[in-house]
Coordinates of C-alpha atoms in Angstrom, one line a residue:
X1 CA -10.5 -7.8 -1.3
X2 CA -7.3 -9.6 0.8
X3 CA -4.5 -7.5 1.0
X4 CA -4.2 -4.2 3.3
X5 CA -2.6 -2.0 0.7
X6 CA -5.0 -1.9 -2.1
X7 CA -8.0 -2.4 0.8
X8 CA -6.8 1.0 2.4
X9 CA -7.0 3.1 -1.0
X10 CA -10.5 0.9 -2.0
X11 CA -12.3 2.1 1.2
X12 CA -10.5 5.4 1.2
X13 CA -13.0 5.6 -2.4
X14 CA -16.0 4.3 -1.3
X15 CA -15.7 6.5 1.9
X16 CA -15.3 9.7 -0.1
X17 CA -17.3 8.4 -3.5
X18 CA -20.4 6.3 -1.5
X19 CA -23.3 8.8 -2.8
X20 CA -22.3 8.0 -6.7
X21 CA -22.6 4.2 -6.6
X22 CA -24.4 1.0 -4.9
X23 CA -21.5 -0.6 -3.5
X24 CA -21.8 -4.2 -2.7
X25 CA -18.4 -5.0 -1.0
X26 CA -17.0 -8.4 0.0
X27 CA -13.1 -9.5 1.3
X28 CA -12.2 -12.9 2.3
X29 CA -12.5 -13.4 5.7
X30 CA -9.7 -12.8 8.3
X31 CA -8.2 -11.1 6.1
X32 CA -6.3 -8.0 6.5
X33 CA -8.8 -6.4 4.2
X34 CA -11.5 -7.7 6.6
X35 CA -9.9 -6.5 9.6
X36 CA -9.8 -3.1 7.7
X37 CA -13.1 -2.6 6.5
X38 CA -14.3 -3.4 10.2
X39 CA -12.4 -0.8 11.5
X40 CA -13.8 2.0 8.7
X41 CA -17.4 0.5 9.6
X42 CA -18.1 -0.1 6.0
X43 CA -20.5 -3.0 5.7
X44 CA -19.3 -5.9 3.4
X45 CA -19.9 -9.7 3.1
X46 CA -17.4 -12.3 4.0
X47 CA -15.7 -14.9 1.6
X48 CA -14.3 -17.8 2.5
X49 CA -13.0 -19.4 -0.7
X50 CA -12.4 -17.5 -4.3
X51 CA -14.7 -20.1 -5.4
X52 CA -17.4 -18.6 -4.7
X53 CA -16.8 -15.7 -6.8
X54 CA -18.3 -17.1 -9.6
X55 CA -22.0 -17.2 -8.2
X56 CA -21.6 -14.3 -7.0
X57 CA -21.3 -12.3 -10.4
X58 CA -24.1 -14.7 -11.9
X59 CA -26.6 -13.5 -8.9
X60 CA -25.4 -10.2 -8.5
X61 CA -25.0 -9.2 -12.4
X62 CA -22.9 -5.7 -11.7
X63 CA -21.9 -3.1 -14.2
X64 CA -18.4 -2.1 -12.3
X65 CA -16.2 -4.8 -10.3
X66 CA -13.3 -3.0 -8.5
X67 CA -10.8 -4.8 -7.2
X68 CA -7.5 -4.6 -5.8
X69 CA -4.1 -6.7 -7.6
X70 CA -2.1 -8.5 -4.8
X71 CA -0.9 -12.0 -3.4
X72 CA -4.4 -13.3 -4.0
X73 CA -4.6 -13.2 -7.8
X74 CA -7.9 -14.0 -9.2
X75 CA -8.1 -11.5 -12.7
X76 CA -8.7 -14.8 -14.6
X77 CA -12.3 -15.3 -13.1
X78 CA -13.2 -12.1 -13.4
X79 CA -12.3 -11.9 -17.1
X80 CA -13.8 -15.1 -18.0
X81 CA -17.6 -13.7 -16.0
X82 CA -16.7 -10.0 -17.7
X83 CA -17.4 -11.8 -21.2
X84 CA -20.6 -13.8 -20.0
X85 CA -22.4 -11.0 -18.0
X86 CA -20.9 -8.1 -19.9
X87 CA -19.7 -5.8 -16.9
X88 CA -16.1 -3.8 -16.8
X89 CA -13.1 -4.7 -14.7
X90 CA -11.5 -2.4 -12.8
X91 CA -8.7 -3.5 -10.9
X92 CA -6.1 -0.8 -8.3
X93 CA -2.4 -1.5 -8.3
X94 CA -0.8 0.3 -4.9
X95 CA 2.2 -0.1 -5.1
X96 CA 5.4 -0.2 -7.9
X97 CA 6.6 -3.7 -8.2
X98 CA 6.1 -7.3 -9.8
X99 CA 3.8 -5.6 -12.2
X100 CA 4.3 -8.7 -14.8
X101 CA 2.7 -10.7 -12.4
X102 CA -0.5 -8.6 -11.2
X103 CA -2.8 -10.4 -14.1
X104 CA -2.5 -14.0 -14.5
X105 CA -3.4 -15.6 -18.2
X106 CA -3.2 -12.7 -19.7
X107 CA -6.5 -11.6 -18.1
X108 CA -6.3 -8.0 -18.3
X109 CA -8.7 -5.4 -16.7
X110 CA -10.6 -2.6 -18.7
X111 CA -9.0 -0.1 -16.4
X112 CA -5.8 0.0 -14.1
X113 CA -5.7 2.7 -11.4
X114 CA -2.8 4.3 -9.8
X115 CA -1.9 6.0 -7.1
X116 CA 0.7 8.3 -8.1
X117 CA 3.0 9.5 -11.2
X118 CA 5.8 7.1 -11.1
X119 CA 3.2 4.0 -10.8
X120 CA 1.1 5.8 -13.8
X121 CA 4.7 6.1 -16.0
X122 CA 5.1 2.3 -15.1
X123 CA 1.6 1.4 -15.7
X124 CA 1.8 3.2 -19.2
X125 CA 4.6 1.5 -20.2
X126 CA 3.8 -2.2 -19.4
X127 CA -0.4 -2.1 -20.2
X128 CA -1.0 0.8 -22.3
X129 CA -2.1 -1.5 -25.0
X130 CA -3.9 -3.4 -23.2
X131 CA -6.0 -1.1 -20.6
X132 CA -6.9 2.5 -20.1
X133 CA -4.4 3.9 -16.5
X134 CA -6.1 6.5 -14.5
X135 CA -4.0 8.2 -12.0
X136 CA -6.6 8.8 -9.1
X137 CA -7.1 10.9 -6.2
X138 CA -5.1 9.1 -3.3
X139 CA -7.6 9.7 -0.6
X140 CA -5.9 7.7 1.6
X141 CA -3.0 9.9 1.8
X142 CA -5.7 12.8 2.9
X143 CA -6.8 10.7 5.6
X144 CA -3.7 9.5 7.3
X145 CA -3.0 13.4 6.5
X146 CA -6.2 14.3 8.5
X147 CA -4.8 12.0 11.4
X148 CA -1.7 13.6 12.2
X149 CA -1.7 15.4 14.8
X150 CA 1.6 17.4 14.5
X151 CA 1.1 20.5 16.5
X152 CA 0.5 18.3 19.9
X153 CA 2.5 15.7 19.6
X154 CA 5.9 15.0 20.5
X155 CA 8.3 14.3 16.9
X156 CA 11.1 12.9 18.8
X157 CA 11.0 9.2 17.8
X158 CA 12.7 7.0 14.6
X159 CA 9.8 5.1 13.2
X160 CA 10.8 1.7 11.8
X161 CA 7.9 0.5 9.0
X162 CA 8.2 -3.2 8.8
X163 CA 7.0 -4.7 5.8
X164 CA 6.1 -9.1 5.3
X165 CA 6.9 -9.7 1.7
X166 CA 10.6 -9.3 1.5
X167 CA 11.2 -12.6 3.6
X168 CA 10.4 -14.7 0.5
X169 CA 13.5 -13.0 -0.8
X170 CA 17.2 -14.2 -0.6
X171 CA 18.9 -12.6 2.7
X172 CA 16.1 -10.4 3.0
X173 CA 14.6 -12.2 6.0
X174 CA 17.8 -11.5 7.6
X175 CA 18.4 -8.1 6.2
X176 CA 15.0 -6.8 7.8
X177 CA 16.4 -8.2 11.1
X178 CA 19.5 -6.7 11.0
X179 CA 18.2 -3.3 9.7
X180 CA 16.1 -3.3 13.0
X181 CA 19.0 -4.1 15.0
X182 CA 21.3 -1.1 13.8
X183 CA 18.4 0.8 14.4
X184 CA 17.9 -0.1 17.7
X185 CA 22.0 0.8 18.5
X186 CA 21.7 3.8 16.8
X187 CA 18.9 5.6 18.6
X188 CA 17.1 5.0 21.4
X189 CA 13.6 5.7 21.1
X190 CA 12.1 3.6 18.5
X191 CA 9.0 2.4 17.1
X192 CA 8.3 -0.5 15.1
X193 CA 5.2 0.0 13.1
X194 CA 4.2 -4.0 12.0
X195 CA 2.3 -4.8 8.6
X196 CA -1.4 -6.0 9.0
X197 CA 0.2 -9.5 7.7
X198 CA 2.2 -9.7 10.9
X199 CA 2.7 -11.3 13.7
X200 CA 2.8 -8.9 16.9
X201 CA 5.7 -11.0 18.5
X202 CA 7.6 -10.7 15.1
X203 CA 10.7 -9.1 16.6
X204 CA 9.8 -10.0 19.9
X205 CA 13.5 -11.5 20.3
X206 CA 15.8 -9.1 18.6
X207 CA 14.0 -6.6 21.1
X208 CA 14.6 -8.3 23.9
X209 CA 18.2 -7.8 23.3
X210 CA 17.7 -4.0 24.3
X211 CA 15.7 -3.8 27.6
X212 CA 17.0 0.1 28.0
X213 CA 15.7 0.9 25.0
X214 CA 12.4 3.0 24.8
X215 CA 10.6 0.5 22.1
X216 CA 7.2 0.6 21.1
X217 CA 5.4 -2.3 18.8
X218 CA 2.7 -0.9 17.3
X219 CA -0.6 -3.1 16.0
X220 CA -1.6 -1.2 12.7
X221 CA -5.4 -2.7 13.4
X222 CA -5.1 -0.4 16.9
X223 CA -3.3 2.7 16.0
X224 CA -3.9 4.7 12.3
X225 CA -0.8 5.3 10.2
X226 CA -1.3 9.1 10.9
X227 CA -1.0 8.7 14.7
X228 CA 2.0 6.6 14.0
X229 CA 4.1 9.2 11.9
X230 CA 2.9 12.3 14.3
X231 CA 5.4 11.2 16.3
X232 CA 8.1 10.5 13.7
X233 CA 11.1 12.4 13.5
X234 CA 12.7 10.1 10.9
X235 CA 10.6 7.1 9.3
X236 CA 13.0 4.1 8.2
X237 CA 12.1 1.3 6.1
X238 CA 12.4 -0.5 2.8
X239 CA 10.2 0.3 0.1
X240 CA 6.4 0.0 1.7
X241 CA 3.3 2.5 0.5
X242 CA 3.8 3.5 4.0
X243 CA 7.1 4.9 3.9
X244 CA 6.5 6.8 0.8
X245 CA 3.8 8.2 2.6
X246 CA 5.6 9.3 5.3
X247 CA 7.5 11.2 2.6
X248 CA 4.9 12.7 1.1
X249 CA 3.8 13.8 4.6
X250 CA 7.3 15.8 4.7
X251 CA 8.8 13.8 7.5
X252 CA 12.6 12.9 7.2
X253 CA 12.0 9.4 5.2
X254 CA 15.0 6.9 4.6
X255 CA 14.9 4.0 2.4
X256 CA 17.2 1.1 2.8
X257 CA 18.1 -1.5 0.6
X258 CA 20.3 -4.0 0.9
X259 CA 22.9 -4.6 -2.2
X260 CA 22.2 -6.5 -4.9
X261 CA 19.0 -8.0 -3.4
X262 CA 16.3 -5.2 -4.4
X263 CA 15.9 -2.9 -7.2
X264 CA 15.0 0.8 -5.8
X265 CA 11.2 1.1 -7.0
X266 CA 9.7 3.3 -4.3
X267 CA 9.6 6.9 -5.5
X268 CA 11.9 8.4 -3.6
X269 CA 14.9 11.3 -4.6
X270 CA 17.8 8.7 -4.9
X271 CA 19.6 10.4 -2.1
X272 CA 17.0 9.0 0.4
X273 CA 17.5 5.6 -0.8
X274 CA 20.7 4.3 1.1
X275 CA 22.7 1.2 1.1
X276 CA 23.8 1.4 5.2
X277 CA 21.6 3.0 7.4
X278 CA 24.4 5.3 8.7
X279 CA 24.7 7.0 5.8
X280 CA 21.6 8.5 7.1
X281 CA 24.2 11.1 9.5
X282 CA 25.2 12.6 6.3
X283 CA 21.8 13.6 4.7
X284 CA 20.6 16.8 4.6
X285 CA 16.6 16.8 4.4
X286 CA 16.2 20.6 4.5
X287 CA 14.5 22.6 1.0
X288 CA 13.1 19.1 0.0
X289 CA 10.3 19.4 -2.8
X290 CA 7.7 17.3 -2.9
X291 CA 5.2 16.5 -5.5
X292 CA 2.1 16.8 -5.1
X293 CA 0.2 13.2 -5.8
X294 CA -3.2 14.4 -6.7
X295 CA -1.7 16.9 -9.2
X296 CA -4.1 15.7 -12.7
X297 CA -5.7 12.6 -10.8
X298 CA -9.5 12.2 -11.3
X299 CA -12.4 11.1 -9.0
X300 CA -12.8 7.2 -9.2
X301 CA -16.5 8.8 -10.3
X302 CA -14.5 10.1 -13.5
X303 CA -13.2 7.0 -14.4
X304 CA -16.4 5.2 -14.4
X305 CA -18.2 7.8 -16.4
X306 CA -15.1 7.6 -18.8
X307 CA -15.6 3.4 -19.3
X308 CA -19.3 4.0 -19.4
X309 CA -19.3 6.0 -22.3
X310 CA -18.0 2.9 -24.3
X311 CA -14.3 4.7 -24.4
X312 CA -11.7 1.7 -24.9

């Protein structure tokens, strides 16, 4: 494992699923993943070059590899030691873009997993020939469930989710920037909730700007995602798995895009993904109906038995 995103839902399983399987876990080291499985206390070994990958699945001869699609792409190696030592490939996609490019060469797990209905349409439509999509239980979303705290906390806050990615985009490095900065004149209690890939001094100068402002940074490696929205009376952001949690949390949840730079992917109801943010005084988030995610998703336990029974 490398990146946060599918690293949260991957220990979210093996938290809740641990009795089923011998789990052997590894992440490359300082790595967001690392950082996270340190924090969940799940045990796991270090790697510090994809390289070693290789002697790993020769020593180690598993039935199941699990891994999670992202940045660090390495489905080719897998496929190629799938075919000498005979395991399955299971690989989790968290979020709902650049789907094309999740498995290089062609290399193309036994199963995909998914998170939610509009990643399992999207799956479907792009793989289904190629592997077998299970819509799982999100047990993430239960936990950063479990750690709001509603009731005692105080929902008065506009919660800005900041997200790295989008900078190797044109304008977007200075859309994220200026998105902050209306936020910051339009309210005056704010938190900025940083992406493990982050730097904590990120906005550090755009902030400065507002020294009456009541701004909070937040480290996501020091406070959970749950604590974060408690206190959320409107979550703001782009298209992260963080602000369509927020969403599925029922807090008031805005996307913005900026025009003509990004195609709207995150599954929101179009009237919550806006082109300015102050279209956001016209919304009305009363009688909203959410879905619920784990509506016909299976254990991770049921799509192992599934691929074990020779089903392809």
């Amino acid at each position: 494992m490398n990146d946060s995103g599918s690293c949260n839902y991957i220990c979210s399983i093996i938290s809740n699923e641990i009795k089923f399987f011998n789990w052997v876990i590894y992440a490359m080291a300082d790595s967001p993943a690392s950082r996270i499985l340190e924090s969940s206390q799940i045990l796991y070994t270090k790697l510090f070059s994809l390289d070693e990958i290789n002697d790993i699945l020769k020593k180690k001869n598993p039935d199941i590899v699990l891994y999670g699609t992202g940045w660090l792409n390495f489905s080719s190696t897998l496929s190629d030691n799938a075919k000498k030592y005979n395991f399955k490939i299971v690989s989790l996609i968290d979020h709902w873009t650049s789907y094309n490019q999740r498995f290089h060469n062609n290399a193309f797990p036994d199963a995909i997993l998914v998170m939610d209905d509009t990643a399992y349409k999207k799956a479907n439509k792009i793989f289904k020939s190629k592997s077998i999509i299970f819509k799982i239980k999100n047990y993430y979303l239960d936990a950063v469930k479990s750690a709001c705290d509603f009731g005692k906390k105080k929902r008065d806050h506009i919660v800005f989710l900041s997200e790295p990615h989008i900078v190797n985009k044109n304008n977007l490095k200075t859309f994220e920037y200026i998105l902050l900065e209306d936020i910051l004149k339009m309210f005056d209690k704010v938190i900025v909730r940083l992406h493990p890939k982050e730097s904590k001094n990120k906005y550090y100068d755009l902030i400065s700007k507002f020294p009456k402002a009541k701004i909070s940074i937040v480290d996501p490696y020091e406070e959970n995602l749950g604590s974060t929205l408690s206190k959320s009376k409107l979550s703001i952001g782009i298209q992260s798995t963080a602000l369509y949690l927020s969403y599925l949390l029922g807090i008031n949840t805005v996307s913005i895009l900026p025009k003509k730079c990004l195609t709207p992917n995150i599954p929101l109801p179009k009237k919550y993904i806006l082109k300015k943010l102050n279209h956001v005084k016209t919304l009305n988030f009363t009688n909203i109906e959410r879905l619920e995610p784990n509506t016909n998703a299976i254990s991770f336990y049921e799509c192992i038995n599934f691929l074990s029974r020779g089903n392809k």
